[in-house]
């Protein structure tokens, strides 16, 4: 019984080794170059492939930037799977690497290990011949040609920026339309006339006379200026009260314009005293006494007070309200 057990164990071990060897013989790995000779800085393709049963898995080496100190990887390509047309149970999986070198001479691509079903398979090393660029030393050194100038017309610019141009035009039209709308609206908006409060002519005149008295002009030897301002106040009052052009008339013309007006003789005398004394000061360089200056002010206040209009006419009120 013991001999039978040992025989069975040896038989199973031999069968396993035979099966393992058979499977290993079905797996082939390869490294291949598209060009084995390149010019300095040129590129070629390195292809790593594994031929194996369909259900097996392969692991490629982790290559990122370099293969060696003198061979660089430019790009890691995609992985391709190619079925064997003669044997559907066999498949070839390959991966390509774009490589280059900047060191002239014979470079060696080392062997790579590919993992298939946790077993490592190595490729053969490959030679890569890198030749230097031939330089003609008989020719002089010259500059590289400048880039050629390309014509860039307005239509070319418009094609490149048409969206920006359209947006700008729309924005300009919207802003112009808004400005025109606001201008039209403000133009049609009725203008509110400022209604000024009605101030009777006598109130205005009396206020100005009081302000003139407070200035104390004749007390400060400014007699002429005092009488000029005094008569201007009275002339303005006469224009508003009796509707005559008193500011443009001489004293005699004012008396003539007031001839038909309802003014008492006493008030006419007051007005004559004021205007005659003022003319004497302004045109004849008269120098009235202080009581005469004060008398002109008193007569002006009395004249305005006595001749003020009790009830303002409707036409005058309407005229003031529309100012």
mmCIF file of C-alpha atoms in Angstrom:
data_model
loop_
_atom_site.group_PDB
_atom_site.id
_atom_site.type_symbol
_atom_site.label_atom_id
_atom_site.label_comp_id
_atom_site.label_asym_id
_atom_site.label_seq_id
_atom_site.Cartn_x
_atom_site.Cartn_y
_atom_site.Cartn_z
ATOM 1 C CA UNK A 1 0.000 0.000 0.000
ATOM 2 C CA UNK A 2 2.820 2.386 0.853
ATOM 3 C CA UNK A 3 4.557 1.640 -2.448
ATOM 4 C CA UNK A 4 1.331 2.289 -4.312
ATOM 5 C CA UNK A 5 0.927 5.725 -2.629
ATOM 6 C CA UNK A 6 4.496 6.794 -3.479
ATOM 7 C CA UNK A 7 4.029 5.708 -7.063
ATOM 8 C CA UNK A 8 0.808 7.746 -7.400
ATOM 9 C CA UNK A 9 2.447 10.856 -5.912
ATOM 10 C CA UNK A 10 5.380 10.645 -8.321
ATOM 11 C CA UNK A 11 3.057 10.171 -11.263
ATOM 12 C CA UNK A 12 0.997 13.271 -10.371
ATOM 13 C CA UNK A 13 4.150 15.369 -9.940
ATOM 14 C CA UNK A 14 5.444 14.323 -13.344
ATOM 15 C CA UNK A 15 2.130 15.131 -14.984
ATOM 16 C CA UNK A 16 2.100 18.620 -13.340
ATOM 17 C CA UNK A 17 5.619 19.338 -14.508
ATOM 18 C CA UNK A 18 4.768 18.161 -17.983
ATOM 19 C CA UNK A 19 1.657 20.371 -18.058
ATOM 20 C CA UNK A 20 3.593 23.387 -16.718
ATOM 21 C CA UNK A 21 6.334 22.894 -19.282
ATOM 22 C CA UNK A 22 3.759 22.548 -22.032
ATOM 23 C CA UNK A 23 2.045 25.808 -20.975
ATOM 24 C CA UNK A 24 5.358 27.640 -20.735
ATOM 25 C CA UNK A 25 6.198 26.525 -24.241
ATOM 26 C CA UNK A 26 2.964 28.208 -25.453
ATOM 27 C CA UNK A 27 4.132 31.645 -24.174
ATOM 28 C CA UNK A 28 6.547 33.757 -26.236
ATOM 29 C CA UNK A 29 7.714 37.323 -25.460
ATOM 30 C CA UNK A 30 9.511 39.620 -27.894
ATOM 31 C CA UNK A 31 11.079 43.096 -28.108
ATOM 32 C CA UNK A 32 11.346 44.667 -31.552
ATOM 33 C CA UNK A 33 12.397 48.046 -33.036
ATOM 34 C CA UNK A 34 10.807 49.610 -36.095
ATOM 35 C CA UNK A 35 14.202 51.164 -36.950
ATOM 36 C CA UNK A 36 17.425 49.950 -35.433
ATOM 37 C CA UNK A 37 19.343 52.966 -36.761
ATOM 38 C CA UNK A 38 18.258 56.572 -36.174
ATOM 39 C CA UNK A 39 19.776 60.038 -36.533
ATOM 40 C CA UNK A 40 20.623 61.952 -33.378
ATOM 41 C CA UNK A 41 17.305 63.216 -31.917
ATOM 42 C CA UNK A 42 15.194 61.130 -34.309
ATOM 43 C CA UNK A 43 12.514 58.748 -33.030
ATOM 44 C CA UNK A 44 11.646 55.069 -33.469
ATOM 45 C CA UNK A 45 9.068 52.653 -32.078
ATOM 46 C CA UNK A 46 9.913 49.951 -29.530
ATOM 47 C CA UNK A 47 7.299 47.170 -29.444
ATOM 48 C CA UNK A 48 6.980 44.694 -26.557
ATOM 49 C CA UNK A 49 4.667 41.737 -27.200
ATOM 50 C CA UNK A 50 3.605 38.480 -25.580
ATOM 51 C CA UNK A 51 2.090 35.492 -27.446
ATOM 52 C CA UNK A 52 0.059 33.363 -25.013
ATOM 53 C CA UNK A 53 -3.203 31.495 -24.494
ATOM 54 C CA UNK A 54 -6.371 33.579 -24.690
ATOM 55 C CA UNK A 55 -7.252 33.401 -21.011
ATOM 56 C CA UNK A 56 -3.771 34.348 -19.749
ATOM 57 C CA UNK A 57 -2.935 37.822 -18.445
ATOM 58 C CA UNK A 58 0.246 39.782 -19.212
ATOM 59 C CA UNK A 59 1.941 42.550 -17.251
ATOM 60 C CA UNK A 60 4.251 44.940 -19.091
ATOM 61 C CA UNK A 61 7.207 46.657 -17.379
ATOM 62 C CA UNK A 62 6.538 50.059 -15.837
ATOM 63 C CA UNK A 63 8.314 52.472 -18.189
ATOM 64 C CA UNK A 64 7.696 56.215 -17.874
ATOM 65 C CA UNK A 65 10.456 58.597 -18.984
ATOM 66 C CA UNK A 66 13.616 56.680 -19.752
ATOM 67 C CA UNK A 67 14.835 53.225 -20.671
ATOM 68 C CA UNK A 68 18.441 54.009 -19.848
ATOM 69 C CA UNK A 69 20.562 57.089 -19.215
ATOM 70 C CA UNK A 70 20.955 57.567 -22.981
ATOM 71 C CA UNK A 71 17.535 56.484 -24.276
ATOM 72 C CA UNK A 72 14.417 58.519 -23.486
ATOM 73 C CA UNK A 73 10.766 57.581 -23.843
ATOM 74 C CA UNK A 74 8.795 60.222 -25.755
ATOM 75 C CA UNK A 75 5.378 58.587 -25.524
ATOM 76 C CA UNK A 76 3.798 55.382 -24.230
ATOM 77 C CA UNK A 77 1.353 54.085 -26.808
ATOM 78 C CA UNK A 78 -1.761 51.981 -26.493
ATOM 79 C CA UNK A 79 -1.934 48.237 -25.931
ATOM 80 C CA UNK A 80 -3.124 46.135 -28.897
ATOM 81 C CA UNK A 81 -4.559 42.632 -28.859
ATOM 82 C CA UNK A 82 -4.209 40.532 -32.022
ATOM 83 C CA UNK A 83 -5.866 37.106 -32.385
ATOM 84 C CA UNK A 84 -3.941 34.277 -34.020
ATOM 85 C CA UNK A 85 -5.740 33.351 -37.246
ATOM 86 C CA UNK A 86 -4.309 29.814 -37.267
ATOM 87 C CA UNK A 87 -5.006 29.075 -33.632
ATOM 88 C CA UNK A 88 -8.055 30.720 -31.977
ATOM 89 C CA UNK A 89 -6.764 29.728 -28.541
ATOM 90 C CA UNK A 90 -3.663 31.906 -28.911
ATOM 91 C CA UNK A 91 -3.518 35.729 -28.762
ATOM 92 C CA UNK A 92 -0.703 38.298 -29.094
ATOM 93 C CA UNK A 93 -0.774 41.391 -26.837
ATOM 94 C CA UNK A 94 1.661 44.196 -27.649
ATOM 95 C CA UNK A 95 2.476 47.689 -26.405
ATOM 96 C CA UNK A 96 4.504 50.321 -28.246
ATOM 97 C CA UNK A 97 6.864 53.002 -26.926
ATOM 98 C CA UNK A 98 8.154 55.997 -28.908
ATOM 99 C CA UNK A 99 11.822 56.406 -28.002
ATOM 100 C CA UNK A 100 14.707 58.711 -28.939
ATOM 101 C CA UNK A 101 18.345 59.328 -28.095
ATOM 102 C CA UNK A 102 20.637 62.362 -28.115
ATOM 103 C CA UNK A 103 23.872 60.436 -27.632
ATOM 104 C CA UNK A 104 25.616 59.280 -30.782
ATOM 105 C CA UNK A 105 26.925 55.740 -30.881
ATOM 106 C CA UNK A 106 25.679 52.201 -30.373
ATOM 107 C CA UNK A 107 23.135 52.142 -27.552
ATOM 108 C CA UNK A 108 21.740 48.978 -25.978
ATOM 109 C CA UNK A 109 18.113 48.466 -25.134
ATOM 110 C CA UNK A 110 18.166 46.071 -22.172
ATOM 111 C CA UNK A 111 16.068 42.948 -21.788
ATOM 112 C CA UNK A 112 12.558 43.486 -20.350
ATOM 113 C CA UNK A 113 10.582 41.174 -18.061
ATOM 114 C CA UNK A 114 6.934 40.512 -18.902
ATOM 115 C CA UNK A 115 4.769 38.820 -16.284
ATOM 116 C CA UNK A 116 2.411 36.128 -17.578
ATOM 117 C CA UNK A 117 0.373 34.285 -14.958
ATOM 118 C CA UNK A 118 2.807 35.307 -12.211
ATOM 119 C CA UNK A 119 5.723 33.939 -14.243
ATOM 120 C CA UNK A 120 8.451 36.211 -15.621
ATOM 121 C CA UNK A 121 9.563 36.021 -19.243
ATOM 122 C CA UNK A 122 12.477 38.062 -20.560
ATOM 123 C CA UNK A 123 13.016 39.587 -23.988
ATOM 124 C CA UNK A 124 16.376 39.749 -25.753
ATOM 125 C CA UNK A 125 18.471 42.958 -25.602
ATOM 126 C CA UNK A 126 18.362 45.105 -28.746
ATOM 127 C CA UNK A 127 21.041 47.302 -30.314
ATOM 128 C CA UNK A 128 20.136 50.878 -31.331
ATOM 129 C CA UNK A 129 22.581 52.722 -33.557
ATOM 130 C CA UNK A 130 22.412 56.531 -33.119
ATOM 131 C CA UNK A 131 24.292 58.450 -35.794
ATOM 132 C CA UNK A 132 25.383 62.066 -35.474
ATOM 133 C CA UNK A 133 24.211 64.738 -37.919
ATOM 134 C CA UNK A 134 26.778 65.355 -40.628
ATOM 135 C CA UNK A 135 28.059 68.952 -40.625
ATOM 136 C CA UNK A 136 29.594 70.461 -43.732
ATOM 137 C CA UNK A 137 32.536 72.396 -42.292
ATOM 138 C CA UNK A 138 33.374 73.918 -45.668
ATOM 139 C CA UNK A 139 30.306 76.203 -45.516
ATOM 140 C CA UNK A 140 30.021 79.314 -43.397
ATOM 141 C CA UNK A 141 27.627 79.487 -40.478
ATOM 142 C CA UNK A 142 24.400 81.368 -41.311
ATOM 143 C CA UNK A 143 21.249 82.377 -39.473
ATOM 144 C CA UNK A 144 18.054 80.405 -39.569
ATOM 145 C CA UNK A 145 15.502 81.965 -41.879
ATOM 146 C CA UNK A 146 12.960 84.215 -40.237
ATOM 147 C CA UNK A 147 9.304 83.102 -40.210
ATOM 148 C CA UNK A 148 7.434 84.099 -43.318
ATOM 149 C CA UNK A 149 4.964 86.964 -42.857
ATOM 150 C CA UNK A 150 1.370 85.933 -43.470
ATOM 151 C CA UNK A 151 -1.140 88.561 -44.579
ATOM 152 C CA UNK A 152 -3.933 89.082 -42.085
ATOM 153 C CA UNK A 153 -6.768 91.106 -43.556
ATOM 154 C CA UNK A 154 -9.760 92.722 -41.867
ATOM 155 C CA UNK A 155 -11.979 89.917 -43.152
ATOM 156 C CA UNK A 156 -9.693 87.382 -41.483
ATOM 157 C CA UNK A 157 -9.934 89.334 -38.216
ATOM 158 C CA UNK A 158 -13.723 89.524 -38.607
ATOM 159 C CA UNK A 159 -13.959 85.767 -39.079
ATOM 160 C CA UNK A 160 -11.952 85.193 -35.907
ATOM 161 C CA UNK A 161 -13.905 87.731 -33.798
ATOM 162 C CA UNK A 162 -17.390 87.695 -35.351
ATOM 163 C CA UNK A 163 -19.077 86.693 -32.086
ATOM 164 C CA UNK A 164 -17.469 89.593 -30.206
ATOM 165 C CA UNK A 165 -18.476 91.991 -32.998
ATOM 166 C CA UNK A 166 -22.112 90.809 -32.924
ATOM 167 C CA UNK A 167 -22.321 91.126 -29.133
ATOM 168 C CA UNK A 168 -20.809 94.634 -29.276
ATOM 169 C CA UNK A 169 -23.258 95.784 -31.967
ATOM 170 C CA UNK A 170 -26.234 94.436 -30.018
ATOM 171 C CA UNK A 171 -25.009 96.161 -26.843
ATOM 172 C CA UNK A 172 -24.534 99.476 -28.695
ATOM 173 C CA UNK A 173 -28.027 99.263 -30.213
ATOM 174 C CA UNK A 174 -29.581 98.508 -26.818
ATOM 175 C CA UNK A 175 -27.791 101.418 -25.148
ATOM 176 C CA UNK A 176 -28.707 103.793 -27.999
ATOM 177 C CA UNK A 177 -32.324 102.657 -27.825
ATOM 178 C CA UNK A 178 -32.436 103.199 -24.062
ATOM 179 C CA UNK A 179 -30.936 106.692 -24.382
ATOM 180 C CA UNK A 180 -33.418 107.605 -27.128
ATOM 181 C CA UNK A 181 -36.340 106.299 -25.043
ATOM 182 C CA UNK A 182 -35.287 108.280 -21.972
ATOM 183 C CA UNK A 183 -34.732 111.418 -24.067
ATOM 184 C CA UNK A 184 -38.156 111.040 -25.703
ATOM 185 C CA UNK A 185 -39.790 110.470 -22.344
ATOM 186 C CA UNK A 186 -38.145 113.499 -20.761
ATOM 187 C CA UNK A 187 -39.038 115.649 -23.787
ATOM 188 C CA UNK A 188 -42.728 114.768 -23.578
ATOM 189 C CA UNK A 189 -42.842 115.201 -19.832
ATOM 190 C CA UNK A 190 -44.735 118.385 -18.913
ATOM 191 C CA UNK A 191 -42.579 121.033 -17.334
ATOM 192 C CA UNK A 192 -43.818 122.106 -13.965
ATOM 193 C CA UNK A 193 -43.742 125.861 -13.641
ATOM 194 C CA UNK A 194 -42.492 127.114 -10.372
ATOM 195 C CA UNK A 195 -45.221 129.024 -8.626
ATOM 196 C CA UNK A 196 -43.740 131.928 -6.778
ATOM 197 C CA UNK A 197 -45.660 133.412 -3.897
ATOM 198 C CA UNK A 198 -47.377 136.692 -4.701
ATOM 199 C CA UNK A 199 -45.503 139.586 -3.078
ATOM 200 C CA UNK A 200 -47.192 142.976 -3.356
ATOM 201 C CA UNK A 201 -45.131 145.780 -4.870
ATOM 202 C CA UNK A 202 -45.432 147.940 -1.751
ATOM 203 C CA UNK A 203 -44.051 145.142 0.495
ATOM 204 C CA UNK A 204 -41.053 144.686 -1.792
ATOM 205 C CA UNK A 205 -40.401 148.435 -1.889
ATOM 206 C CA UNK A 206 -40.700 148.909 1.874
ATOM 207 C CA UNK A 207 -38.315 145.979 2.510
ATOM 208 C CA UNK A 208 -35.734 147.463 0.149
ATOM 209 C CA UNK A 209 -36.094 150.909 1.716
ATOM 210 C CA UNK A 210 -35.510 149.444 5.176
ATOM 211 C CA UNK A 211 -32.403 147.639 3.914
ATOM 212 C CA UNK A 212 -31.147 150.878 2.327
ATOM 213 C CA UNK A 213 -31.628 152.789 5.579
ATOM 214 C CA UNK A 214 -29.655 150.097 7.450
ATOM 215 C CA UNK A 215 -26.723 150.516 5.054
ATOM 216 C CA UNK A 216 -26.264 154.142 6.298
ATOM 217 C CA UNK A 217 -24.789 155.329 3.030
ATOM 218 C CA UNK A 218 -25.224 159.107 3.435
ATOM 219 C CA UNK A 219 -23.870 158.865 6.972
ATOM 220 C CA UNK A 220 -20.698 157.422 5.414
ATOM 221 C CA UNK A 221 -20.379 160.304 2.910
ATOM 222 C CA UNK A 222 -21.847 158.181 0.079
ATOM 223 C CA UNK A 223 -24.701 160.606 -0.585
ATOM 224 C CA UNK A 224 -24.836 160.096 -4.367
ATOM 225 C CA UNK A 225 -25.032 156.298 -4.070
ATOM 226 C CA UNK A 226 -27.733 156.694 -1.433
ATOM 227 C CA UNK A 227 -29.983 158.774 -3.698
ATOM 228 C CA UNK A 228 -29.343 156.519 -6.719
ATOM 229 C CA UNK A 229 -30.509 153.448 -4.842
ATOM 230 C CA UNK A 230 -33.426 155.316 -3.277
ATOM 231 C CA UNK A 231 -34.797 156.520 -6.629
ATOM 232 C CA UNK A 232 -34.242 153.070 -8.226
ATOM 233 C CA UNK A 233 -36.456 151.517 -5.522
ATOM 234 C CA UNK A 234 -39.170 154.128 -6.142
ATOM 235 C CA UNK A 235 -38.964 153.734 -9.941
ATOM 236 C CA UNK A 236 -39.330 149.965 -9.650
ATOM 237 C CA UNK A 237 -42.352 150.472 -7.384
ATOM 238 C CA UNK A 238 -43.950 152.908 -9.827
ATOM 239 C CA UNK A 239 -43.546 150.407 -12.710
ATOM 240 C CA UNK A 240 -45.280 147.648 -10.794
ATOM 241 C CA UNK A 241 -47.914 149.852 -9.206
ATOM 242 C CA UNK A 242 -48.880 152.140 -12.104
ATOM 243 C CA UNK A 243 -47.471 150.137 -15.084
ATOM 244 C CA UNK A 244 -45.299 152.906 -16.463
ATOM 245 C CA UNK A 245 -41.709 152.610 -17.698
ATOM 246 C CA UNK A 246 -40.316 154.514 -14.766
ATOM 247 C CA UNK A 247 -36.887 152.879 -14.870
ATOM 248 C CA UNK A 248 -36.330 154.291 -18.369
ATOM 249 C CA UNK A 249 -37.862 157.732 -17.845
ATOM 250 C CA UNK A 250 -36.522 161.016 -16.502
ATOM 251 C CA UNK A 251 -38.093 162.646 -13.507
ATOM 252 C CA UNK A 252 -40.223 164.994 -15.673
ATOM 253 C CA UNK A 253 -41.379 162.065 -17.826
ATOM 254 C CA UNK A 254 -42.446 160.202 -14.689
ATOM 255 C CA UNK A 255 -44.498 163.184 -13.521
ATOM 256 C CA UNK A 256 -46.119 163.376 -16.936
ATOM 257 C CA UNK A 257 -46.975 159.644 -16.907
ATOM 258 C CA UNK A 258 -48.524 159.943 -13.427
ATOM 259 C CA UNK A 259 -50.614 162.996 -14.344
ATOM 260 C CA UNK A 260 -53.825 161.041 -14.807
ATOM 261 C CA UNK A 261 -53.274 158.660 -11.898
ATOM 262 C CA UNK A 262 -55.200 158.829 -8.614
ATOM 263 C CA UNK A 263 -52.453 160.272 -6.443
ATOM 264 C CA UNK A 264 -53.021 162.982 -3.842
ATOM 265 C CA UNK A 265 -51.222 166.307 -4.113
ATOM 266 C CA UNK A 266 -49.427 165.558 -0.866
ATOM 267 C CA UNK A 267 -47.997 162.301 -2.259
ATOM 268 C CA UNK A 268 -47.080 164.033 -5.528
ATOM 269 C CA UNK A 269 -45.123 166.565 -3.483
ATOM 270 C CA UNK A 270 -43.321 163.777 -1.647
ATOM 271 C CA UNK A 271 -42.363 162.121 -4.906
ATOM 272 C CA UNK A 272 -41.221 165.443 -6.428
ATOM 273 C CA UNK A 273 -39.043 166.199 -3.408
ATOM 274 C CA UNK A 274 -37.336 162.777 -3.670
ATOM 275 C CA UNK A 275 -36.712 162.886 -7.439
ATOM 276 C CA UNK A 276 -35.667 166.555 -7.623
ATOM 277 C CA UNK A 277 -33.184 166.238 -4.739
ATOM 278 C CA UNK A 278 -31.759 163.054 -6.292
ATOM 279 C CA UNK A 279 -31.314 164.794 -9.675
ATOM 280 C CA UNK A 280 -29.573 167.681 -7.937
ATOM 281 C CA UNK A 281 -27.123 165.261 -6.264
ATOM 282 C CA UNK A 282 -26.524 163.074 -9.342
ATOM 283 C CA UNK A 283 -26.255 165.737 -12.052
ATOM 284 C CA UNK A 284 -25.432 169.003 -10.299
ATOM 285 C CA UNK A 285 -23.151 167.555 -7.586
ATOM 286 C CA UNK A 286 -25.441 168.995 -4.907
ATOM 287 C CA UNK A 287 -24.667 168.373 -1.268
ATOM 288 C CA UNK A 288 -27.939 168.178 0.683
ATOM 289 C CA UNK A 289 -28.017 168.514 4.414
ATOM 290 C CA UNK A 290 -28.503 165.526 6.660
ATOM 291 C CA UNK A 291 -32.161 166.383 7.409
ATOM 292 C CA UNK A 292 -32.846 166.547 3.669
ATOM 293 C CA UNK A 293 -31.390 163.059 3.177
ATOM 294 C CA UNK A 294 -33.508 161.729 6.002
ATOM 295 C CA UNK A 295 -36.561 163.572 4.629
ATOM 296 C CA UNK A 296 -36.169 161.752 1.279
ATOM 297 C CA UNK A 297 -36.312 158.408 3.079
ATOM 298 C CA UNK A 298 -39.358 159.420 5.111
ATOM 299 C CA UNK A 299 -41.159 160.722 2.025
ATOM 300 C CA UNK A 300 -40.374 157.500 0.107
ATOM 301 C CA UNK A 301 -41.793 155.324 2.896
ATOM 302 C CA UNK A 302 -44.848 157.590 3.168
ATOM 303 C CA UNK A 303 -45.427 157.621 -0.614
ATOM 304 C CA UNK A 304 -45.326 153.814 -0.881
ATOM 305 C CA UNK A 305 -47.515 153.358 2.193
ATOM 306 C CA UNK A 306 -50.139 155.862 1.017
ATOM 307 C CA UNK A 307 -50.306 154.647 -2.607
ATOM 308 C CA UNK A 308 -50.176 150.878 -2.083
ATOM 309 C CA UNK A 309 -52.802 148.832 -3.886
ATOM 310 C CA UNK A 310 -55.377 147.379 -1.507
ATOM 311 C CA UNK A 311 -56.801 144.667 -3.789
ATOM 312 C CA UNK A 312 -54.507 143.316 -6.492
ATOM 313 C CA UNK A 313 -56.041 142.996 -9.969
ATOM 314 C CA UNK A 314 -56.718 139.435 -11.245
ATOM 315 C CA UNK A 315 -54.502 140.007 -14.294
ATOM 316 C CA UNK A 316 -51.589 140.985 -12.069
ATOM 317 C CA UNK A 317 -52.146 137.914 -9.855
ATOM 318 C CA UNK A 318 -52.212 135.591 -12.876
ATOM 319 C CA UNK A 319 -49.071 137.230 -14.250
ATOM 320 C CA UNK A 320 -47.192 136.644 -10.989
ATOM 321 C CA UNK A 321 -48.358 133.031 -10.694
ATOM 322 C CA UNK A 322 -46.965 132.090 -14.114
ATOM 323 C CA UNK A 323 -43.533 133.621 -13.565
#
